[in-house]
PDB file of C-alpha atoms and ligand atoms in Angstrom:
ATOM      1  CA  MET A 133     -10.013 156.666  83.290  1.00 54.00           C
ATOM      2  CA  LYS A 134      -8.547 159.172  85.721  1.00 61.00           C
ATOM      3  CA  LYS A 135      -6.093 161.702  84.323  1.00 61.00           C
ATOM      4  CA  THR A 136      -3.266 160.460  86.573  1.00 62.00           C
ATOM      5  CA  THR A 137      -3.814 156.836  85.534  1.00 66.00           C
ATOM      6  CA  MET A 138      -3.781 157.949  81.912  1.00 64.00           C
ATOM      7  CA  LYS A 139      -0.480 159.758  82.455  1.00 70.00           C
ATOM      8  CA  PHE A 140       0.942 156.684  84.161  1.00 65.00           C
ATOM      9  CA  THR A 141      -0.071 154.454  81.240  1.00 67.00           C
ATOM     10  CA  VAL A 142       1.538 156.832  78.755  1.00 65.00           C
ATOM     11  CA  ILE A 143       4.773 156.910  80.743  1.00 62.00           C
ATOM     12  CA  LEU A 144       4.767 153.134  81.098  1.00 65.00           C
ATOM     13  CA  THR A 145       4.284 152.740  77.340  1.00 66.00           C
ATOM     14  CA  LEU A 146       7.100 155.194  76.639  1.00 63.00           C
ATOM     15  CA  VAL A 147       9.434 153.319  79.007  1.00 63.00           C
ATOM     16  CA  ALA A 148       8.570 150.046  77.284  1.00 64.00           C
ATOM     17  CA  VAL A 149       9.274 151.571  73.867  1.00 62.00           C
ATOM     18  CA  VAL A 150      12.641 152.898  75.042  1.00 61.00           C
ATOM     19  CA  ILE A 151      13.616 149.511  76.500  1.00 61.00           C
ATOM     20  CA  ILE A 152      12.647 147.681  73.297  1.00 60.00           C
ATOM     21  CA  ALA A 153      14.573 150.218  71.202  1.00 61.00           C
ATOM     22  CA  ALA A 154      17.624 149.771  73.428  1.00 59.00           C
ATOM     23  CA  ILE A 155      17.430 145.977  73.087  1.00 58.00           C
ATOM     24  CA  VAL A 156      17.230 146.301  69.296  1.00 59.00           C
ATOM     25  CA  VAL A 157      20.251 148.649  69.233  1.00 56.00           C
ATOM     26  CA  ILE A 158      22.306 146.388  71.521  1.00 55.00           C
ATOM     27  CA  SER A 159      21.529 143.221  69.554  1.00 58.00           C
ATOM     28  CA  ASN A 160      22.332 145.040  66.307  1.00 57.00           C
ATOM     29  CA  LYS A 161      25.674 146.055  67.740  1.00 55.00           C
ATOM     30  CA  GLN A 162      26.341 142.456  68.710  1.00 55.00           C
ATOM     31  CA  ALA A 163      25.447 141.361  65.197  1.00 52.00           C
ATOM     32  CA  VAL A 164      27.983 143.851  63.818  1.00 50.00           C
ATOM     33  CA  LYS A 165      30.613 142.545  66.226  1.00 51.00           C
ATOM     34  CA  GLU A 166      29.948 138.966  65.179  1.00 49.00           C
ATOM     35  CA  THR A 167      30.508 139.787  61.522  1.00 59.00           C
ATOM     36  CA  GLU A 168      33.787 141.601  62.296  1.00 73.00           C
ATOM     37  CA  ILE A 169      36.890 140.260  60.576  1.00 78.00           C
ATOM     38  CA  PRO A 170      38.714 137.772  62.802  1.00 90.00           C
ATOM     39  CA  ARG A 171      41.865 139.106  64.415  1.00 95.00           C
ATOM     40  CA  GLN A 172      44.704 137.520  66.339  1.00 96.00           C
ATOM     41  CA  GLU A 173      47.217 140.006  67.720  1.00 97.00           C
ATOM     42  CA  VAL A 174      50.881 139.061  67.433  1.00 98.00           C
ATOM     43  CA  ASP A 175      52.985 139.063  70.602  1.00 98.00           C
ATOM     44  CA  LEU A 176      55.942 141.195  69.493  1.00 98.00           C
ATOM     45  CA  THR A 177      57.990 140.938  72.690  1.00 97.00           C
ATOM     46  CA  GLY A 178      61.663 141.030  71.707  1.00 97.00           C
ATOM     47  CA  GLN A 179      60.943 141.665  68.014  1.00 98.00           C
ATOM     48  CA  PRO A 180      62.448 144.487  65.931  1.00 98.00           C
ATOM     49  CA  LEU A 181      60.162 147.490  65.620  1.00 98.00           C
ATOM     50  CA  LEU A 182      60.314 150.294  63.074  1.00 98.00           C
ATOM     51  CA  GLY A 183      58.533 153.536  63.945  1.00 98.00           C
ATOM     52  CA  GLU A 184      56.842 154.887  67.049  1.00 97.00           C
ATOM     53  CA  LYS A 185      56.519 152.361  69.849  1.00 97.00           C
ATOM     54  CA  ASP A 186      53.027 153.645  70.721  1.00 97.00           C
ATOM     55  CA  ALA A 187      51.690 153.972  67.164  1.00 98.00           C
ATOM     56  CA  PRO A 188      47.966 153.098  67.042  1.00 98.00           C
ATOM     57  CA  VAL A 189      48.417 150.504  64.309  1.00 98.00           C
ATOM     58  CA  THR A 190      50.956 147.687  64.083  1.00 98.00           C
ATOM     59  CA  VAL A 191      51.812 145.956  60.825  1.00 98.00           C
ATOM     60  CA  VAL A 192      53.656 142.642  61.070  1.00 98.00           C
ATOM     61  CA  GLU A 193      55.338 140.873  58.200  1.00 98.00           C
ATOM     62  CA  PHE A 194      55.914 137.150  58.521  1.00 98.00           C
ATOM     63  CA  GLY A 195      58.726 136.792  56.038  1.00 98.00           C
ATOM     64  CA  ASP A 196      61.578 134.600  54.904  1.00 98.00           C
ATOM     65  CA  PHE A 197      64.895 135.975  53.631  1.00 98.00           C
ATOM     66  CA  LYS A 198      64.934 133.155  51.062  1.00 96.00           C
ATOM     67  CA  CYS A 199      61.489 133.964  49.667  1.00 95.00           C
ATOM     68  CA  PRO A 200      61.369 135.895  46.355  1.00 95.00           C
ATOM     69  CA  SER A 201      57.883 137.276  47.088  1.00 96.00           C
ATOM     70  CA  CYS A 202      59.185 138.756  50.349  1.00 98.00           C
ATOM     71  CA  LYS A 203      61.975 140.487  48.454  1.00 97.00           C
ATOM     72  CA  ALA A 204      59.374 141.799  45.976  1.00 97.00           C
ATOM     73  CA  TRP A 205      57.078 142.948  48.803  1.00 98.00           C
ATOM     74  CA  GLY A 206      59.997 144.770  50.390  1.00 98.00           C
ATOM     75  CA  GLU A 207      60.617 146.611  47.128  1.00 98.00           C
ATOM     76  CA  MET A 208      57.035 147.232  45.980  1.00 98.00           C
ATOM     77  CA  ILE A 209      54.885 147.729  49.074  1.00 98.00           C
ATOM     78  CA  TYR A 210      57.105 148.347  52.088  1.00 98.00           C
ATOM     79  CA  PRO A 211      58.613 151.710  50.975  1.00 98.00           C
ATOM     80  CA  GLN A 212      55.121 153.095  50.317  1.00 98.00           C
ATOM     81  CA  LEU A 213      53.881 151.842  53.671  1.00 98.00           C
ATOM     82  CA  VAL A 214      56.817 153.462  55.471  1.00 98.00           C
ATOM     83  CA  GLU A 215      56.320 156.765  53.666  1.00 98.00           C
ATOM     84  CA  ASP A 216      52.536 156.940  54.083  1.00 98.00           C
ATOM     85  CA  TYR A 217      52.136 155.580  57.586  1.00 98.00           C
ATOM     86  CA  VAL A 218      55.320 154.783  59.541  1.00 98.00           C
ATOM     87  CA  LEU A 219      56.979 158.184  59.127  1.00 98.00           C
ATOM     88  CA  THR A 220      53.713 159.895  60.132  1.00 98.00           C
ATOM     89  CA  GLY A 221      53.644 157.952  63.430  1.00 98.00           C
ATOM     90  CA  ASP A 222      50.397 156.140  62.599  1.00 98.00           C
ATOM     91  CA  VAL A 223      51.927 152.712  62.075  1.00 98.00           C
ATOM     92  CA  ASN A 224      54.820 150.755  63.472  1.00 98.00           C
ATOM     93  CA  PHE A 225      56.234 147.787  61.635  1.00 98.00           C
ATOM     94  CA  SER A 226      57.718 144.507  62.767  1.00 98.00           C
ATOM     95  CA  TYR A 227      59.106 141.397  61.135  1.00 98.00           C
ATOM     96  CA  VAL A 228      58.932 137.763  62.237  1.00 98.00           C
ATOM     97  CA  ASN A 229      61.205 135.170  60.651  1.00 98.00           C
ATOM     98  CA  VAL A 230      59.570 132.277  58.819  1.00 98.00           C
ATOM     99  CA  LEU A 231      61.651 129.203  58.030  1.00 98.00           C
ATOM    100  CA  PHE A 232      60.068 127.725  54.898  1.00 97.00           C
ATOM    101  CA  HIS A 233      63.325 127.337  52.926  1.00 95.00           C
ATOM    102  CA  GLY A 234      65.336 125.068  55.200  1.00 95.00           C
ATOM    103  CA  ASN A 235      68.852 125.694  56.410  1.00 97.00           C
ATOM    104  CA  GLU A 236      69.368 128.989  54.580  1.00 97.00           C
ATOM    105  CA  SER A 237      66.236 130.479  56.163  1.00 98.00           C
ATOM    106  CA  ILE A 238      67.628 129.448  59.539  1.00 98.00           C
ATOM    107  CA  LEU A 239      71.113 130.873  58.834  1.00 98.00           C
ATOM    108  CA  ALA A 240      69.707 134.223  57.699  1.00 98.00           C
ATOM    109  CA  SER A 241      67.415 134.371  60.731  1.00 98.00           C
ATOM    110  CA  LEU A 242      70.251 133.511  63.147  1.00 98.00           C
ATOM    111  CA  GLY A 243      72.315 136.300  61.580  1.00 98.00           C
ATOM    112  CA  ALA A 244      69.477 138.835  61.624  1.00 98.00           C
ATOM    113  CA  GLU A 245      68.700 138.064  65.268  1.00 98.00           C
ATOM    114  CA  SER A 246      72.390 138.532  66.108  1.00 98.00           C
ATOM    115  CA  VAL A 247      72.514 141.911  64.361  1.00 98.00           C
ATOM    116  CA  TYR A 248      69.310 142.988  66.105  1.00 98.00           C
ATOM    117  CA  LYS A 249      70.702 141.875  69.482  1.00 98.00           C
ATOM    118  CA  GLN A 250      74.005 143.679  68.915  1.00 98.00           C
ATOM    119  CA  ASP A 251      72.591 146.946  67.563  1.00 98.00           C
ATOM    120  CA  PRO A 252      68.839 147.349  66.936  1.00 98.00           C
ATOM    121  CA  LYS A 253      69.533 150.630  65.110  1.00 97.00           C
ATOM    122  CA  VAL A 254      71.221 148.916  62.163  1.00 98.00           C
ATOM    123  CA  TYR A 255      68.796 145.979  62.029  1.00 98.00           C
ATOM    124  CA  TRP A 256      66.467 147.333  59.320  1.00 98.00           C
ATOM    125  CA  ASP A 257      69.335 148.327  57.073  1.00 98.00           C
ATOM    126  CA  PHE A 258      70.919 144.893  57.432  1.00 98.00           C
ATOM    127  CA  HIS A 259      67.504 143.302  56.837  1.00 98.00           C
ATOM    128  CA  LYS A 260      67.138 145.172  53.541  1.00 98.00           C
ATOM    129  CA  LYS A 261      70.677 144.301  52.445  1.00 98.00           C
ATOM    130  CA  VAL A 262      70.107 140.588  53.020  1.00 98.00           C
ATOM    131  CA  PHE A 263      67.075 140.791  50.733  1.00 98.00           C
ATOM    132  CA  ASP A 264      69.138 142.812  48.244  1.00 97.00           C
ATOM    133  CA  ALA A 265      71.635 139.938  48.209  1.00 97.00           C
ATOM    134  CA  GLN A 266      68.930 137.473  47.178  1.00 96.00           C
ATOM    135  CA  PRO A 267      69.513 136.456  43.539  1.00 93.00           C
ATOM    136  CA  GLU A 268      66.790 137.112  40.957  1.00 85.00           C
ATOM    137  CA  ALA A 269      63.685 134.944  41.339  1.00 74.00           C
ATOM    138  CA  ALA A 270      64.708 132.399  38.688  1.00 72.00           C
ATOM    139  CA  ARG A 271      67.844 131.545  40.654  1.00 79.00           C
ATOM    140  CA  HIS A 272      66.587 131.889  44.201  1.00 69.00           C
ATOM    141  CA  ASP A 273      66.967 128.163  44.799  1.00 78.00           C
ATOM    142  CA  ASP A 274      70.742 128.545  44.427  1.00 88.00           C
ATOM    143  CA  VAL A 275      72.550 128.447  47.745  1.00 94.00           C
ATOM    144  CA  TRP A 276      73.395 132.050  48.603  1.00 96.00           C
ATOM    145  CA  VAL A 277      72.846 132.427  52.346  1.00 97.00           C
ATOM    146  CA  THR A 278      76.091 131.464  54.046  1.00 98.00           C
ATOM    147  CA  THR A 279      77.814 132.597  57.219  1.00 98.00           C
ATOM    148  CA  GLU A 280      80.453 134.334  55.052  1.00 98.00           C
ATOM    149  CA  LYS A 281      77.808 136.201  53.054  1.00 98.00           C
ATOM    150  CA  LEU A 282      76.089 137.419  56.225  1.00 98.00           C
ATOM    151  CA  LEU A 283      79.429 138.485  57.716  1.00 98.00           C
ATOM    152  CA  GLU A 284      80.213 140.376  54.518  1.00 98.00           C
ATOM    153  CA  ILE A 285      76.864 142.218  54.582  1.00 98.00           C
ATOM    154  CA  ALA A 286      77.339 143.105  58.265  1.00 98.00           C
ATOM    155  CA  SER A 287      80.946 144.219  57.822  1.00 98.00           C
ATOM    156  CA  GLU A 288      79.920 147.803  57.052  1.00 97.00           C
ATOM    157  CA  TYR A 289      78.443 148.300  60.531  1.00 98.00           C
ATOM    158  CA  SER A 290      81.050 149.287  63.104  1.00 98.00           C
ATOM    159  CA  THR A 291      78.717 148.307  65.956  1.00 98.00           C
ATOM    160  CA  ILE A 292      78.423 144.697  64.806  1.00 98.00           C
ATOM    161  CA  SER A 293      81.145 142.360  66.019  1.00 98.00           C
ATOM    162  CA  GLN A 294      82.110 139.960  63.249  1.00 98.00           C
ATOM    163  CA  GLU A 295      83.290 137.437  65.826  1.00 98.00           C
ATOM    164  CA  GLN A 296      80.011 137.605  67.762  1.00 98.00           C
ATOM    165  CA  LEU A 297      77.999 137.327  64.559  1.00 98.00           C
ATOM    166  CA  ARG A 298      79.968 134.242  63.485  1.00 98.00           C
ATOM    167  CA  GLN A 299      79.440 132.597  66.874  1.00 98.00           C
ATOM    168  CA  ASP A 300      75.725 133.458  66.862  1.00 98.00           C
ATOM    169  CA  ILE A 301      75.286 131.860  63.426  1.00 98.00           C
ATOM    170  CA  ASP A 302      77.651 128.873  63.541  1.00 98.00           C
ATOM    171  CA  GLY A 303      77.120 128.159  67.256  1.00 98.00           C
ATOM    172  CA  GLU A 304      73.385 128.874  66.889  1.00 98.00           C
ATOM    173  CA  LEU A 305      73.573 131.203  69.891  1.00 98.00           C
ATOM    174  CA  THR A 306      70.554 133.206  68.688  1.00 98.00           C
ATOM    175  CA  MET A 307      68.445 130.086  68.048  1.00 98.00           C
ATOM    176  CA  GLU A 308      66.262 130.929  71.044  1.00 98.00           C
ATOM    177  CA  GLN A 309      64.957 134.021  69.200  1.00 98.00           C
ATOM    178  CA  VAL A 310      64.535 132.067  65.970  1.00 98.00           C
ATOM    179  CA  ASP A 311      62.514 129.463  67.899  1.00 98.00           C
ATOM    180  CA  ILE A 312      60.274 132.211  69.310  1.00 98.00           C
ATOM    181  CA  ASP A 313      59.573 133.329  65.723  1.00 98.00           C
ATOM    182  CA  LYS A 314      58.891 129.735  64.720  1.00 98.00           C
ATOM    183  CA  GLU A 315      56.341 129.369  67.514  1.00 98.00           C
ATOM    184  CA  LEU A 316      54.717 132.622  66.350  1.00 98.00           C
ATOM    185  CA  PHE A 317      54.323 131.645  62.710  1.00 98.00           C
ATOM    186  CA  ILE A 318      52.933 128.267  63.725  1.00 98.00           C
ATOM    187  CA  ALA A 319      50.521 129.858  66.238  1.00 98.00           C
ATOM    188  CA  HIS A 320      49.329 132.265  63.519  1.00 98.00           C
ATOM    189  CA  ASN A 321      48.889 129.489  60.927  1.00 97.00           C
ATOM    190  CA  VAL A 322      51.213 131.222  58.484  1.00 98.00           C
ATOM    191  CA  SER A 323      51.166 129.098  55.325  1.00 97.00           C
ATOM    192  CA  GLN A 324      52.690 131.545  52.844  1.00 98.00           C
ATOM    193  CA  THR A 325      55.218 134.336  52.887  1.00 98.00           C
ATOM    194  CA  PRO A 326      54.907 137.212  53.089  1.00 98.00           C
ATOM    195  CA  THR A 327      51.907 137.121  55.415  1.00 98.00           C
ATOM    196  CA  ILE A 328      50.906 140.616  56.505  1.00 98.00           C
ATOM    197  CA  LYS A 329      48.882 141.277  59.637  1.00 98.00           C
ATOM    198  CA  ILE A 330      47.459 144.659  60.586  1.00 98.00           C
ATOM    199  CA  ASN A 331      46.483 144.877  64.270  1.00 98.00           C
ATOM    200  CA  GLY A 332      46.110 141.100  64.091  1.00 98.00           C
ATOM    201  CA  ILE A 333      43.991 141.081  60.898  1.00 98.00           C
ATOM    202  CA  THR A 334      45.462 139.012  58.064  1.00 97.00           C
ATOM    203  CA  ILE A 335      45.555 140.794  54.708  1.00 97.00           C
ATOM    204  CA  GLU A 336      44.200 138.614  51.938  1.00 96.00           C
ATOM    205  CA  ASN A 337      46.570 139.835  49.241  1.00 98.00           C
ATOM    206  CA  PRO A 338      49.771 141.395  50.657  1.00 98.00           C
ATOM    207  CA  PHE A 339      50.468 142.982  47.250  1.00 98.00           C
ATOM    208  CA  ASP A 340      47.161 144.871  47.209  1.00 98.00           C
ATOM    209  CA  TYR A 341      48.253 148.175  48.696  1.00 98.00           C
ATOM    210  CA  GLU A 342      44.676 149.492  48.498  1.00 98.00           C
ATOM    211  CA  GLU A 343      43.506 146.684  50.795  1.00 97.00           C
ATOM    212  CA  ILE A 344      46.368 147.432  53.202  1.00 98.00           C
ATOM    213  CA  LYS A 345      45.458 151.134  53.213  1.00 98.00           C
ATOM    214  CA  GLU A 346      41.800 150.382  53.758  1.00 98.00           C
ATOM    215  CA  VAL A 347      42.436 148.198  56.809  1.00 98.00           C
ATOM    216  CA  ILE A 348      44.954 150.650  58.288  1.00 98.00           C
ATOM    217  CA  ASP A 349      42.569 153.593  57.796  1.00 98.00           C
ATOM    218  CA  LEU A 350      39.689 151.669  59.414  1.00 97.00           C
ATOM    219  CA  GLU A 351      41.916 150.763  62.352  1.00 97.00           C
ATOM    220  CA  LEU A 352      43.079 154.375  62.724  1.00 98.00           C
ATOM    221  CA  GLU A 353      39.471 155.538  62.674  1.00 97.00           C
ATOM    222  CA  ALA A 354      38.432 152.948  65.259  1.00 95.00           C
ATOM    223  CA  LYS A 355      41.331 153.942  67.514  1.00 91.00           C
ATOM    224  CA  SER A 356      40.537 157.649  67.265  1.00 91.00           C
ATOM    225  CA  ASN A 357      36.931 156.906  68.337  1.00 90.00           C
ATOM    226  CA  GLU A 358      37.998 154.915  71.402  1.00 85.00           C
TER     227      GLU A 358
HETATM  228 CA1   CA B 238      62.503 137.652  65.688  1.00 52.44          CA
END
């Protein structure tokens, strides 16, 4: 064999090896992608948002003001999440109303949407105070969400018109927003509250803060590598 032919054969072999290696790498990457956890991002247009608008990670709670577990989540997990991730600018947080407890869920949602519409700055405080007003778990089936109760909670905010709030609740003027939330929780197959989604990934156990941290940290890492 001539020297040049030999060289050519070697080069050809090397090229073939490189191509095969590339194919293996690409198909491996695809395999990794296929085993990725399913995600469905939530369209948060018009929803309240706590934290930096452009934070790399978004946590969404699908919650119900009448749900005792949501009250517990707000007391046990949410403050930690805010301290560790929202205040640092890594995470922003949103809340979508779920209506699993009938008329009272609707009343509370109508009121919350009214407060958010009137003054987004006081929304999260009002939100917390509605949950604070929820009776202890054993009595949560008692009727406690009423227009009067919501007016009373909102009365401490000078930017919230009591008259507007009453009209929004009793006249269902904010029902359009509540319906948007309803479409969202149906589209995301929410079957229990609270349901927590991180960048569209549903957390298996919302009360497992370690799982929440793990997913947030992975998402932050992925974003910083983009
Ligand atoms: Ca909403």
